[in-house]
mmCIF file of C-alpha atoms in Angstrom:
data_model
loop_
_atom_site.group_PDB
_atom_site.id
_atom_site.type_symbol
_atom_site.label_atom_id
_atom_site.label_comp_id
_atom_site.label_asym_id
_atom_site.label_seq_id
_atom_site.Cartn_x
_atom_site.Cartn_y
_atom_site.Cartn_z
ATOM 1 C CA MET W 503 74.890 4.923 72.327
ATOM 2 C CA ALA W 504 74.022 2.507 69.431
ATOM 3 C CA HIS W 505 76.846 1.258 67.542
ATOM 4 C CA TYR W 506 76.204 0.630 63.826
ATOM 5 C CA ARG W 507 78.812 -0.893 61.587
ATOM 6 C CA LYS W 508 80.390 0.926 59.594
ATOM 7 C CA ILE W 509 79.906 0.960 55.533
ATOM 8 C CA ASN W 510 83.108 0.260 53.691
ATOM 9 C CA ARG W 511 82.623 1.613 50.394
ATOM 10 C CA ASN W 512 84.144 0.406 47.242
ATOM 11 C CA ARG W 513 84.581 3.484 45.465
ATOM 12 C CA LYS W 514 85.599 1.732 42.019
ATOM 13 C CA ARG W 515 81.994 0.900 41.840
ATOM 14 C CA PRO W 516 78.831 3.968 41.716
ATOM 15 C CA PHE W 517 77.088 4.042 45.170
ATOM 16 C CA PHE W 518 73.919 3.350 43.800
ATOM 17 C CA SER W 519 74.584 0.436 41.704
ATOM 18 C CA GLN W 520 73.166 -2.359 43.889
ATOM 19 C CA ARG W 521 69.579 -0.847 43.492
ATOM 20 C CA ARG W 522 69.539 -0.019 39.614
ATOM 21 C CA ARG W 523 68.562 -2.928 37.683
ATOM 22 C CA GLY W 524 67.921 -3.810 34.485
ATOM 23 C CA LEU W 525 64.232 -4.818 33.303
ATOM 24 C CA SER W 526 63.612 -8.612 33.055
ATOM 25 C CA GLY W 527 62.605 -10.076 30.011
ATOM 26 C CA VAL W 528 58.629 -10.346 31.165
ATOM 27 C CA PRO W 529 58.039 -6.647 31.859
ATOM 28 C CA LEU W 530 60.147 -6.073 29.001
ATOM 29 C CA ALA W 531 57.811 -7.833 26.953
ATOM 30 C CA LEU W 532 54.725 -5.929 28.159
ATOM 31 C CA PHE W 533 56.151 -2.758 28.224
ATOM 32 C CA ALA W 534 56.839 -3.483 23.978
ATOM 33 C CA GLY W 535 53.209 -5.077 23.765
ATOM 34 C CA THR W 536 51.440 -1.341 25.372
ATOM 35 C CA ILE W 537 53.867 0.457 22.964
ATOM 36 C CA LEU W 538 52.638 -1.621 20.011
ATOM 37 C CA GLY W 539 48.995 -1.733 20.803
ATOM 38 C CA ILE W 540 48.832 1.992 21.321
ATOM 39 C CA CYS W 541 50.798 2.759 17.896
ATOM 40 C CA ILE W 542 47.790 0.115 16.696
ATOM 41 C CA THR W 543 45.067 1.824 18.039
ATOM 42 C CA LEU W 544 46.377 5.129 16.760
ATOM 43 C CA LEU W 545 46.577 3.660 13.055
ATOM 44 C CA ALA W 546 43.343 2.038 13.672
ATOM 45 C CA LEU W 547 41.529 5.491 14.662
ATOM 46 C CA THR W 548 43.574 7.736 11.950
ATOM 47 C CA PHE W 549 42.079 5.226 9.266
ATOM 48 C CA PHE W 550 38.413 5.183 10.342
ATOM 49 C CA TYR W 551 38.002 8.423 11.731
ATOM 50 C CA TYR W 552 41.012 10.571 9.439
ATOM 51 C CA ASP W 553 38.432 13.346 9.369
ATOM 52 C CA GLU W 554 37.347 14.044 12.576
ATOM 53 C CA MET W 555 40.980 13.385 14.300
ATOM 54 C CA GLN W 556 42.405 16.052 11.526
ATOM 55 C CA GLY W 557 39.746 18.581 12.768
ATOM 56 C CA ALA W 558 40.644 17.844 16.257
ATOM 57 C CA ALA W 559 44.075 18.272 15.806
ATOM 58 C CA LEU W 560 43.859 21.444 14.090
ATOM 59 C CA SER W 561 41.729 22.992 16.174
ATOM 60 C CA LEU W 562 44.138 22.294 18.889
ATOM 61 C CA LEU W 563 46.741 23.936 17.507
ATOM 62 C CA GLY W 564 44.712 26.812 16.610
ATOM 63 C CA TRP W 565 44.701 26.556 12.839
ATOM 64 C CA ALA W 566 41.078 25.157 12.339
ATOM 65 C CA PRO W 567 39.583 27.693 9.710
ATOM 66 C CA THR W 568 35.955 28.038 9.699
ATOM 67 C CA PRO W 569 34.125 24.793 10.353
ATOM 68 C CA THR W 570 33.217 22.354 7.418
ATOM 69 C CA LEU W 571 31.576 18.884 7.277
ATOM 70 C CA PHE W 572 34.134 16.128 6.695
ATOM 71 C CA PRO W 573 32.522 13.874 4.524
ATOM 72 C CA SER W 574 31.712 11.412 6.858
ATOM 73 C CA GLN W 575 29.907 14.200 8.610
ATOM 74 C CA HIS W 576 27.613 14.745 5.511
ATOM 75 C CA ALA W 577 27.037 11.355 4.907
ATOM 76 C CA GLU W 578 25.611 10.702 8.394
ATOM 77 C CA GLN W 579 23.760 13.668 8.194
ATOM 78 C CA GLY W 580 22.162 12.577 5.255
ATOM 79 C CA LEU W 581 21.103 9.238 6.409
ATOM 80 C CA VAL W 582 19.774 11.078 9.382
ATOM 81 C CA LEU W 583 17.496 12.962 7.261
ATOM 82 C CA TYR W 584 16.836 10.309 4.729
ATOM 83 C CA ASN W 585 15.233 8.176 7.649
ATOM 84 C CA GLN W 586 13.426 11.462 8.897
ATOM 85 C CA GLY W 587 11.835 11.860 5.478
ATOM 86 C CA ASP W 588 13.840 14.798 4.560
ATOM 87 C CA ILE W 589 14.362 13.511 1.224
ATOM 88 C CA GLU W 590 15.544 17.155 -0.162
ATOM 89 C CA ARG W 591 17.840 17.944 2.516
ATOM 90 C CA ALA W 592 19.497 14.512 2.089
ATOM 91 C CA LEU W 593 19.941 14.677 -1.034
ATOM 92 C CA ALA W 594 22.469 17.767 -0.514
ATOM 93 C CA ASP W 595 24.378 16.333 2.140
ATOM 94 C CA PHE W 596 24.961 13.071 -0.167
ATOM 95 C CA GLU W 597 25.724 15.341 -2.659
ATOM 96 C CA GLN W 598 28.559 16.513 -0.509
ATOM 97 C CA ALA W 599 29.858 13.541 0.542
ATOM 98 C CA ILE W 600 30.602 12.052 -2.830
ATOM 99 C CA GLN W 601 32.013 15.515 -4.416
ATOM 100 C CA GLN W 602 34.961 14.937 -1.589
ATOM 101 C CA ARG W 603 34.798 10.848 -1.935
ATOM 102 C CA PRO W 604 33.684 10.027 -5.097
ATOM 103 C CA ASN W 605 34.478 6.738 -5.425
ATOM 104 C CA ASP W 606 33.460 5.797 -1.834
ATOM 105 C CA VAL W 607 30.747 2.683 -2.279
ATOM 106 C CA ALA W 608 28.942 3.299 1.063
ATOM 107 C CA TYR W 609 28.268 7.250 0.093
ATOM 108 C CA LEU W 610 27.202 6.167 -3.958
ATOM 109 C CA TYR W 611 25.110 3.493 -2.661
ATOM 110 C CA GLU W 612 23.089 5.796 0.280
ATOM 111 C CA TYR W 613 22.838 8.872 -2.232
ATOM 112 C CA GLY W 614 21.436 6.427 -4.977
ATOM 113 C CA ARG W 615 18.904 4.789 -2.793
ATOM 114 C CA VAL W 616 17.902 8.604 -1.619
ATOM 115 C CA LEU W 617 17.597 9.874 -5.380
ATOM 116 C CA ILE W 618 15.033 6.635 -6.058
ATOM 117 C CA GLU W 619 12.734 7.945 -3.329
ATOM 118 C CA ALA W 620 13.027 11.346 -5.372
ATOM 119 C CA ASP W 621 12.218 9.262 -8.443
ATOM 120 C CA GLN W 622 15.741 10.481 -10.007
ATOM 121 C CA TYR W 623 16.173 6.845 -11.598
ATOM 122 C CA GLU W 624 18.445 7.958 -14.439
ATOM 123 C CA LEU W 625 21.322 9.378 -11.811
ATOM 124 C CA ALA W 626 20.463 6.704 -9.385
ATOM 125 C CA ARG W 627 21.607 3.943 -12.062
ATOM 126 C CA GLU W 628 24.745 5.984 -12.773
ATOM 127 C CA LEU W 629 25.658 6.102 -9.331
ATOM 128 C CA GLY W 630 25.146 2.437 -9.325
ATOM 129 C CA GLU W 631 27.587 1.799 -12.459
ATOM 130 C CA ARG W 632 30.524 3.735 -10.675
ATOM 131 C CA ALA W 633 30.309 2.184 -7.209
ATOM 132 C CA ILE W 634 30.599 -1.241 -9.306
ATOM 133 C CA VAL W 635 33.914 -0.104 -10.952
ATOM 134 C CA ALA W 636 35.106 1.294 -7.497
ATOM 135 C CA ASP W 637 34.477 -1.972 -6.264
ATOM 136 C CA PRO W 638 32.999 -4.723 -8.289
ATOM 137 C CA ASP W 639 32.627 -7.457 -5.438
ATOM 138 C CA ASP W 640 30.746 -4.999 -3.341
ATOM 139 C CA PRO W 641 27.092 -6.003 -4.055
ATOM 140 C CA ARG W 642 25.739 -2.767 -3.120
ATOM 141 C CA GLY W 643 26.367 -0.935 -6.438
ATOM 142 C CA TYR W 644 24.968 -3.990 -8.046
ATOM 143 C CA ALA W 645 21.911 -3.696 -5.778
ATOM 144 C CA LEU W 646 21.517 0.123 -6.537
ATOM 145 C CA LYS W 647 21.622 -0.406 -10.450
ATOM 146 C CA ALA W 648 18.954 -2.920 -10.442
ATOM 147 C CA ARG W 649 16.662 -1.010 -8.380
ATOM 148 C CA SER W 650 16.671 1.721 -10.622
ATOM 149 C CA LEU W 651 15.579 -0.260 -13.761
ATOM 150 C CA ILE W 652 13.031 -2.568 -11.714
ATOM 151 C CA TRP W 653 10.374 -0.294 -13.695
ATOM 152 C CA SER W 654 11.709 1.012 -16.290
ATOM 153 C CA ASP W 655 13.632 -1.957 -17.703
ATOM 154 C CA PRO W 656 12.886 -4.887 -15.605
ATOM 155 C CA GLY W 657 14.417 -7.538 -18.010
ATOM 156 C CA SER W 658 17.925 -5.528 -18.000
ATOM 157 C CA ALA W 659 17.462 -5.335 -13.735
ATOM 158 C CA ILE W 660 17.332 -9.081 -13.780
ATOM 159 C CA PRO W 661 21.117 -9.838 -14.592
ATOM 160 C CA VAL W 662 22.221 -7.131 -12.685
ATOM 161 C CA ALA W 663 20.682 -8.245 -9.462
ATOM 162 C CA VAL W 664 22.185 -11.716 -10.312
ATOM 163 C CA SER W 665 25.742 -10.927 -10.611
ATOM 164 C CA GLY W 666 25.405 -9.122 -7.276
ATOM 165 C CA LEU W 667 23.764 -12.355 -5.487
ATOM 166 C CA GLU W 668 27.239 -14.070 -6.757
ATOM 167 C CA ARG W 669 29.041 -11.341 -4.868
ATOM 168 C CA ASP W 670 26.823 -11.678 -1.729
ATOM 169 C CA ALA W 671 23.971 -14.589 -2.075
ATOM 170 C CA ASN W 672 22.375 -12.980 0.989
ATOM 171 C CA PHE W 673 22.305 -9.393 0.555
ATOM 172 C CA ALA W 674 18.427 -8.262 0.871
ATOM 173 C CA PRO W 675 17.893 -5.398 -1.521
ATOM 174 C CA LEU W 676 18.641 -7.946 -4.384
ATOM 175 C CA HIS W 677 16.272 -9.954 -3.379
ATOM 176 C CA ALA W 678 14.196 -7.116 -3.066
ATOM 177 C CA SER W 679 14.968 -5.961 -6.726
ATOM 178 C CA LEU W 680 14.029 -9.371 -8.225
ATOM 179 C CA ALA W 681 11.070 -9.378 -6.554
ATOM 180 C CA VAL W 682 9.868 -6.261 -8.068
ATOM 181 C CA ALA W 683 11.636 -7.350 -11.951
ATOM 182 C CA TYR W 684 10.139 -10.654 -12.262
ATOM 183 C CA THR W 685 7.177 -9.491 -11.193
ATOM 184 C CA ASN W 686 6.892 -7.068 -14.123
ATOM 185 C CA ILE W 687 7.900 -9.788 -16.791
ATOM 186 C CA GLY W 688 4.873 -11.988 -15.350
ATOM 187 C CA ARG W 689 7.189 -14.298 -13.263
ATOM 188 C CA TYR W 690 4.980 -14.245 -10.332
ATOM 189 C CA ALA W 691 6.139 -17.199 -8.853
ATOM 190 C CA GLU W 692 9.669 -15.836 -8.898
ATOM 191 C CA GLY W 693 8.277 -12.439 -7.378
ATOM 192 C CA TYR W 694 7.073 -13.776 -4.782
ATOM 193 C CA GLN W 695 9.782 -16.209 -3.782
ATOM 194 C CA ARG W 696 12.397 -13.105 -4.451
ATOM 195 C CA GLY W 697 9.803 -10.869 -2.104
ATOM 196 C CA LEU W 698 9.686 -13.569 0.694
ATOM 197 C CA ARG W 699 13.208 -14.350 0.795
ATOM 198 C CA ALA W 700 14.226 -10.459 1.414
ATOM 199 C CA THR W 701 12.138 -10.154 4.168
ATOM 200 C CA GLN W 702 13.435 -13.044 5.822
ATOM 201 C CA LEU W 703 16.851 -11.558 5.341
ATOM 202 C CA ASP W 704 16.296 -8.228 6.522
ATOM 203 C CA PRO W 705 13.027 -8.057 8.554
ATOM 204 C CA LEU W 706 13.338 -4.347 9.234
ATOM 205 C CA ASP W 707 14.023 -3.193 5.311
ATOM 206 C CA PRO W 708 11.073 -1.136 4.134
ATOM 207 C CA PHE W 709 12.188 -1.942 1.011
ATOM 208 C CA ALA W 710 11.865 -5.708 1.837
ATOM 209 C CA HIS W 711 8.212 -5.346 2.268
ATOM 210 C CA ARG W 712 7.355 -3.082 -0.239
ATOM 211 C CA ALA W 713 8.734 -4.896 -3.350
ATOM 212 C CA PHE W 714 7.294 -8.471 -1.600
ATOM 213 C CA SER W 715 4.139 -6.184 -1.849
ATOM 214 C CA ILE W 716 4.306 -6.378 -5.978
ATOM 215 C CA PRO W 717 3.714 -10.056 -6.792
ATOM 216 C CA LEU W 718 1.090 -10.166 -3.864
ATOM 217 C CA ILE W 719 -0.711 -7.126 -5.441
ATOM 218 C CA TYR W 720 -0.325 -9.102 -8.837
ATOM 219 C CA THR W 721 -1.482 -12.520 -8.082
ATOM 220 C CA GLY W 722 -4.535 -11.125 -6.294
ATOM 221 C CA ARG W 723 -3.854 -11.612 -2.583
ATOM 222 C CA SER W 724 -4.386 -8.064 -1.731
ATOM 223 C CA SER W 725 -4.855 -8.739 2.152
ATOM 224 C CA GLU W 726 -1.500 -9.779 2.294
ATOM 225 C CA ALA W 727 -0.057 -6.775 0.371
ATOM 226 C CA ILE W 728 -1.518 -4.072 2.479
ATOM 227 C CA ALA W 729 -0.103 -5.951 5.561
ATOM 228 C CA ALA W 730 3.397 -5.912 3.998
ATOM 229 C CA LEU W 731 3.037 -2.396 2.997
ATOM 230 C CA GLU W 732 1.748 -1.266 6.523
ATOM 231 C CA GLN W 733 4.771 -3.185 7.794
ATOM 232 C CA ALA W 734 6.777 -0.765 5.985
ATOM 233 C CA VAL W 735 5.351 2.094 7.009
ATOM 234 C CA ALA W 736 5.440 0.855 10.516
ATOM 235 C CA ILE W 737 9.235 0.114 10.528
ATOM 236 C CA ASN W 738 9.977 3.821 8.871
ATOM 237 C CA PRO W 739 6.899 6.286 9.816
ATOM 238 C CA ASN W 740 8.638 8.973 7.658
ATOM 239 C CA HIS W 741 8.514 7.597 3.783
ATOM 240 C CA THR W 742 6.217 9.049 1.478
ATOM 241 C CA ALA W 743 6.350 6.428 -0.887
ATOM 242 C CA ALA W 744 5.041 3.642 0.974
ATOM 243 C CA TYR W 745 2.210 5.275 2.151
ATOM 244 C CA PHE W 746 1.354 6.478 -1.370
ATOM 245 C CA GLU W 747 1.249 2.638 -2.235
ATOM 246 C CA LEU W 748 -0.591 1.737 0.962
ATOM 247 C CA ALA W 749 -3.576 3.982 0.286
ATOM 248 C CA GLY W 750 -3.466 2.833 -3.470
ATOM 249 C CA GLN W 751 -4.428 -0.680 -2.550
ATOM 250 C CA TYR W 752 -7.336 0.924 0.089
ATOM 251 C CA ARG W 753 -8.392 2.398 -2.937
ATOM 252 C CA ARG W 754 -8.133 -0.779 -4.741
ATOM 253 C CA GLN W 755 -10.206 -2.633 -1.820
ATOM 254 C CA ASN W 756 -12.778 0.291 -1.609
ATOM 255 C CA TYR W 757 -11.485 1.824 1.865
ATOM 256 C CA GLN W 758 -11.707 5.126 0.604
ATOM 257 C CA GLU W 759 -12.045 6.604 3.821
ATOM 258 C CA MET W 760 -8.567 5.393 5.089
ATOM 259 C CA ALA W 761 -7.154 6.196 1.966
ATOM 260 C CA VAL W 762 -7.799 9.474 2.574
ATOM 261 C CA GLY W 763 -6.282 9.164 6.250
ATOM 262 C CA ILE W 764 -3.411 7.798 4.912
ATOM 263 C CA TYR W 765 -2.821 10.749 2.013
ATOM 264 C CA ARG W 766 -3.425 13.278 5.410
ATOM 265 C CA ARG W 767 -0.888 11.471 7.114
ATOM 266 C CA ILE W 768 1.484 12.456 3.810
ATOM 267 C CA LEU W 769 0.608 15.676 4.309
ATOM 268 C CA GLU W 770 1.623 15.888 8.062
ATOM 269 C CA LEU W 771 5.218 14.887 6.852
ATOM 270 C CA GLU W 772 5.253 16.950 3.312
ATOM 271 C CA PRO W 773 2.560 19.975 3.732
ATOM 272 C CA GLY W 774 3.335 20.991 -0.062
ATOM 273 C CA ASN W 775 3.010 17.683 -1.264
ATOM 274 C CA ALA W 776 0.953 18.280 -4.389
ATOM 275 C CA LYS W 777 0.519 14.532 -5.407
ATOM 276 C CA ALA W 778 -1.397 13.898 -2.328
ATOM 277 C CA TYR W 779 -3.423 16.707 -2.827
ATOM 278 C CA LEU W 780 -4.313 15.004 -6.072
ATOM 279 C CA ARG W 781 -4.981 11.649 -4.685
ATOM 280 C CA ILE W 782 -7.224 13.146 -2.322
ATOM 281 C CA CYS W 783 -9.242 14.997 -5.192
ATOM 282 C CA GLN W 784 -9.413 11.907 -7.089
ATOM 283 C CA THR W 785 -10.192 9.532 -3.720
ATOM 284 C CA TYR W 786 -13.102 11.760 -3.725
ATOM 285 C CA ALA W 787 -14.155 11.767 -6.746
ATOM 286 C CA GLU W 788 -14.154 8.038 -6.955
ATOM 287 C CA VAL W 789 -16.804 8.521 -4.768
ATOM 288 C CA GLY W 790 -18.931 11.047 -6.707
ATOM 289 C CA GLU W 791 -17.941 14.076 -4.506
ATOM 290 C CA PHE W 792 -16.526 16.155 -7.084
ATOM 291 C CA LEU W 793 -16.800 19.625 -5.937
ATOM 292 C CA GLU W 794 -15.021 18.486 -2.940
ATOM 293 C CA GLY W 795 -12.441 16.567 -5.189
ATOM 294 C CA SER W 796 -11.945 19.668 -7.067
ATOM 295 C CA ARG W 797 -10.927 21.529 -4.401
ATOM 296 C CA TYR W 798 -7.843 19.532 -3.705
ATOM 297 C CA CYS W 799 -7.373 19.630 -7.355
ATOM 298 C CA GLU W 800 -7.166 23.373 -7.399
ATOM 299 C CA THR W 801 -4.646 23.326 -4.124
ATOM 300 C CA ALA W 802 -2.719 20.723 -6.043
ATOM 301 C CA THR W 803 -2.273 23.363 -9.132
ATOM 302 C CA GLU W 804 -1.750 26.391 -6.361
ATOM 303 C CA ILE W 805 0.969 24.146 -4.593
ATOM 304 C CA ASP W 806 2.760 23.120 -8.033
ATOM 305 C CA GLU W 807 1.557 25.459 -11.021
ATOM 306 C CA THR W 808 3.662 22.858 -13.604
ATOM 307 C CA TYR W 809 1.698 19.534 -11.716
ATOM 308 C CA ALA W 810 -0.037 18.467 -15.198
ATOM 309 C CA PRO W 811 -2.185 15.482 -13.745
ATOM 310 C CA ALA W 812 -3.383 18.257 -11.427
ATOM 311 C CA TRP W 813 -4.584 20.243 -14.482
ATOM 312 C CA GLN W 814 -5.668 17.182 -15.893
ATOM 313 C CA TYR W 815 -7.675 15.868 -13.142
ATOM 314 C CA LEU W 816 -9.046 19.599 -12.551
ATOM 315 C CA GLY W 817 -9.971 19.944 -16.018
ATOM 316 C CA GLN W 818 -11.902 16.314 -15.461
ATOM 317 C CA LEU W 819 -13.692 16.992 -12.437
ATOM 318 C CA GLN W 820 -15.286 20.473 -13.963
ATOM 319 C CA TYR W 821 -16.005 18.940 -17.390
ATOM 320 C CA ASN W 822 -18.047 16.306 -14.894
ATOM 321 C CA ARG W 823 -19.921 19.642 -13.485
ATOM 322 C CA ARG W 824 -20.416 20.870 -17.085
ATOM 323 C CA ASN W 825 -18.245 24.187 -16.100
ATOM 324 C CA TYR W 826 -16.889 24.085 -19.669
ATOM 325 C CA GLU W 827 -15.057 26.936 -19.839
ATOM 326 C CA SER W 828 -13.230 26.216 -16.790
ATOM 327 C CA ALA W 829 -12.392 22.703 -17.983
ATOM 328 C CA LEU W 830 -10.853 24.260 -21.278
ATOM 329 C CA ASP W 831 -8.083 26.849 -19.314
ATOM 330 C CA SER W 832 -7.527 23.129 -16.930
ATOM 331 C CA LEU W 833 -6.886 21.188 -19.750
ATOM 332 C CA GLU W 834 -5.569 23.807 -22.071
ATOM 333 C CA ARG W 835 -2.962 23.698 -19.296
ATOM 334 C CA CYS W 836 -2.217 20.546 -19.192
ATOM 335 C CA VAL W 837 -1.334 20.356 -22.978
ATOM 336 C CA ALA W 838 0.744 23.475 -22.624
ATOM 337 C CA LEU W 839 2.912 21.524 -19.731
ATOM 338 C CA GLY W 840 3.672 19.268 -22.391
ATOM 339 C CA SER W 841 1.322 16.694 -21.381
ATOM 340 C CA VAL W 842 0.105 13.388 -23.880
ATOM 341 C CA ALA W 843 -2.504 12.045 -21.704
ATOM 342 C CA VAL W 844 -5.210 11.111 -23.341
ATOM 343 C CA GLU W 845 -7.529 12.639 -21.385
ATOM 344 C CA CYS W 846 -6.415 16.169 -21.867
ATOM 345 C CA TYR W 847 -7.059 15.927 -25.595
ATOM 346 C CA TYR W 848 -10.441 14.037 -26.180
ATOM 347 C CA ILE W 849 -12.251 15.531 -22.709
ATOM 348 C CA ARG W 850 -11.165 19.076 -24.290
ATOM 349 C CA GLY W 851 -12.849 18.342 -27.773
ATOM 350 C CA LEU W 852 -16.205 17.262 -25.727
ATOM 351 C CA ALA W 853 -15.826 20.980 -24.419
ATOM 352 C CA TYR W 854 -15.100 22.511 -27.535
ATOM 353 C CA TYR W 855 -17.911 20.667 -29.009
ATOM 354 C CA PHE W 856 -20.949 21.439 -26.110
ATOM 355 C CA LEU W 857 -19.475 25.195 -26.865
ATOM 356 C CA ASP W 858 -20.591 25.217 -30.090
ATOM 357 C CA GLN W 859 -16.467 25.568 -31.449
ATOM 358 C CA CYS W 860 -17.388 22.611 -33.552
ATOM 359 C CA ASP W 861 -14.032 23.282 -36.335
ATOM 360 C CA THR W 862 -11.966 23.303 -33.440
ATOM 361 C CA ALA W 863 -13.638 20.362 -31.688
ATOM 362 C CA TRP W 864 -13.260 18.190 -34.455
ATOM 363 C CA ARG W 865 -9.332 19.098 -34.844
ATOM 364 C CA VAL W 866 -8.991 18.368 -31.150
ATOM 365 C CA LEU W 867 -11.142 14.967 -31.017
ATOM 366 C CA GLN W 868 -8.775 13.706 -34.123
ATOM 367 C CA GLU W 869 -5.599 14.430 -32.170
ATOM 368 C CA ALA W 870 -7.143 12.460 -29.325
ATOM 369 C CA LEU W 871 -7.498 9.452 -31.588
ATOM 370 C CA GLN W 872 -3.764 9.416 -32.261
ATOM 371 C CA LEU W 873 -2.910 8.998 -28.626
ATOM 372 C CA THR W 874 -4.757 6.009 -27.395
ATOM 373 C CA SER W 875 -5.582 2.552 -29.033
ATOM 374 C CA GLN W 876 -7.936 1.748 -25.855
ATOM 375 C CA PRO W 877 -11.159 0.768 -27.213
ATOM 376 C CA SER W 878 -13.406 2.613 -24.459
ATOM 377 C CA ILE W 879 -11.634 6.297 -24.806
ATOM 378 C CA ILE W 880 -12.108 5.582 -29.094
ATOM 379 C CA ALA W 881 -15.722 5.027 -28.595
ATOM 380 C CA ILE W 882 -16.385 8.081 -26.860
ATOM 381 C CA ILE W 883 -14.509 9.941 -28.916
ATOM 382 C CA ASN W 884 -16.148 8.844 -32.194
ATOM 383 C CA GLU W 885 -19.073 9.748 -30.443
ATOM 384 C CA GLY W 886 -18.086 12.947 -30.097
ATOM 385 C CA LEU W 887 -17.354 13.315 -33.739
ATOM 386 C CA SER W 888 -20.604 11.858 -34.561
ATOM 387 C CA GLY W 889 -22.247 14.642 -32.299
ATOM 388 C CA ILE W 890 -20.415 16.808 -34.389
ATOM 389 C CA ARG W 891 -21.720 15.831 -37.707
ATOM 390 C CA ALA W 892 -25.291 15.738 -36.661
ATOM 391 C CA ASN W 893 -24.889 18.660 -35.089
ATOM 392 C CA CYS W 894 -22.558 21.361 -36.728
ATOM 393 C CA PRO W 895 -23.117 22.812 -40.265
ATOM 394 C CA GLY W 896 -20.933 21.562 -42.944
ATOM 395 C CA TYR W 897 -19.850 18.459 -41.227
ATOM 396 C CA GLU W 898 -22.605 16.387 -42.269
ATOM 397 C CA ASN W 899 -20.965 14.452 -44.974
ATOM 398 C CA VAL W 900 -17.493 14.215 -43.386
ATOM 399 C CA ARG W 901 -16.243 10.748 -43.184
ATOM 400 C CA LEU W 902 -15.312 9.519 -39.433
ATOM 401 C CA PRO W 903 -11.457 8.993 -39.355
ATOM 402 C CA THR W 904 -11.965 5.740 -37.601
ATOM 403 C CA PRO W 905 -15.062 2.691 -37.597
ATOM 404 C CA ILE W 906 -18.087 3.602 -34.839
#
């Protein structure tokens, strides 16, 4: 039988006291560091993903309300829609985002960019100003405001963009806006340099390439401008603005067939785009196909009955085909919609003349004279007035309002 040494227990000490060792210095530091790291991570996640974490927490507790998108989700969805070319729905999402976070510069900037694509420059300018107030050191507010002004007030856009560059000298959209603004005030060399710099800083920004095309166009470098616009289209094939600009350059180079192909691409993206139908109408007219062009203009007016330029050009084509009654109907619609395009007046006056409505023709042609200073158009109007004097009773001795 084995013999074991008897354990002599000191009953004044706990039985397991020898096995309960305290944490040494190094493990304790590791433990404290781990806990601190977890706390910092949770704080960071809470800061950057507060909306999402709040929703998840409420769902776990069974308190979640009817699902509602948070501002970050609206903004993310708006950006996706924008890149897909769905401008209308993108605007709706960004509007929701800034309603919930009205001073978020990122949301204001992205919303403003979409507004510009929708030709809502004034509202984009207001958002740019709000972004500058929210964070004067963020270049995005200056870039948005400058871009909203480059066509309507390029002289004012320039100092805004320069102020933005003082915050970030390498922010490509500021250089892009300066490229357009400088070109629009005749400073072509500076416009070219700024446009080139924009494409170098951000070669994946479609706006940089579109802006670079402007000084190239104005300085007669059409092939390079077309290349820049083709690059913009290649980067984002879902934005119609670059397509319109590219097709316009094709037309200037007498590549009408290529231009029509681009407009048809726009209609694939936006089947109800009245402007694209109008541009096809005009392109056919440029090659003398007035009847085919008229069909596209008619479609444009059917899509948007308030689109005055479509009524104007339809009236011009109808007049060219000597369909004076239809031309009058179209041009009267143009005027009724508030257009002050001189074509809606002087062509209408000539149509009245050929329909032997001399009194109305004389009045409308005189109205047209008040709307233009172009010598070529004034000459056409005066020719019409001379025809009335020669062929309409009672006008033989009426003095012409301007020299022939």
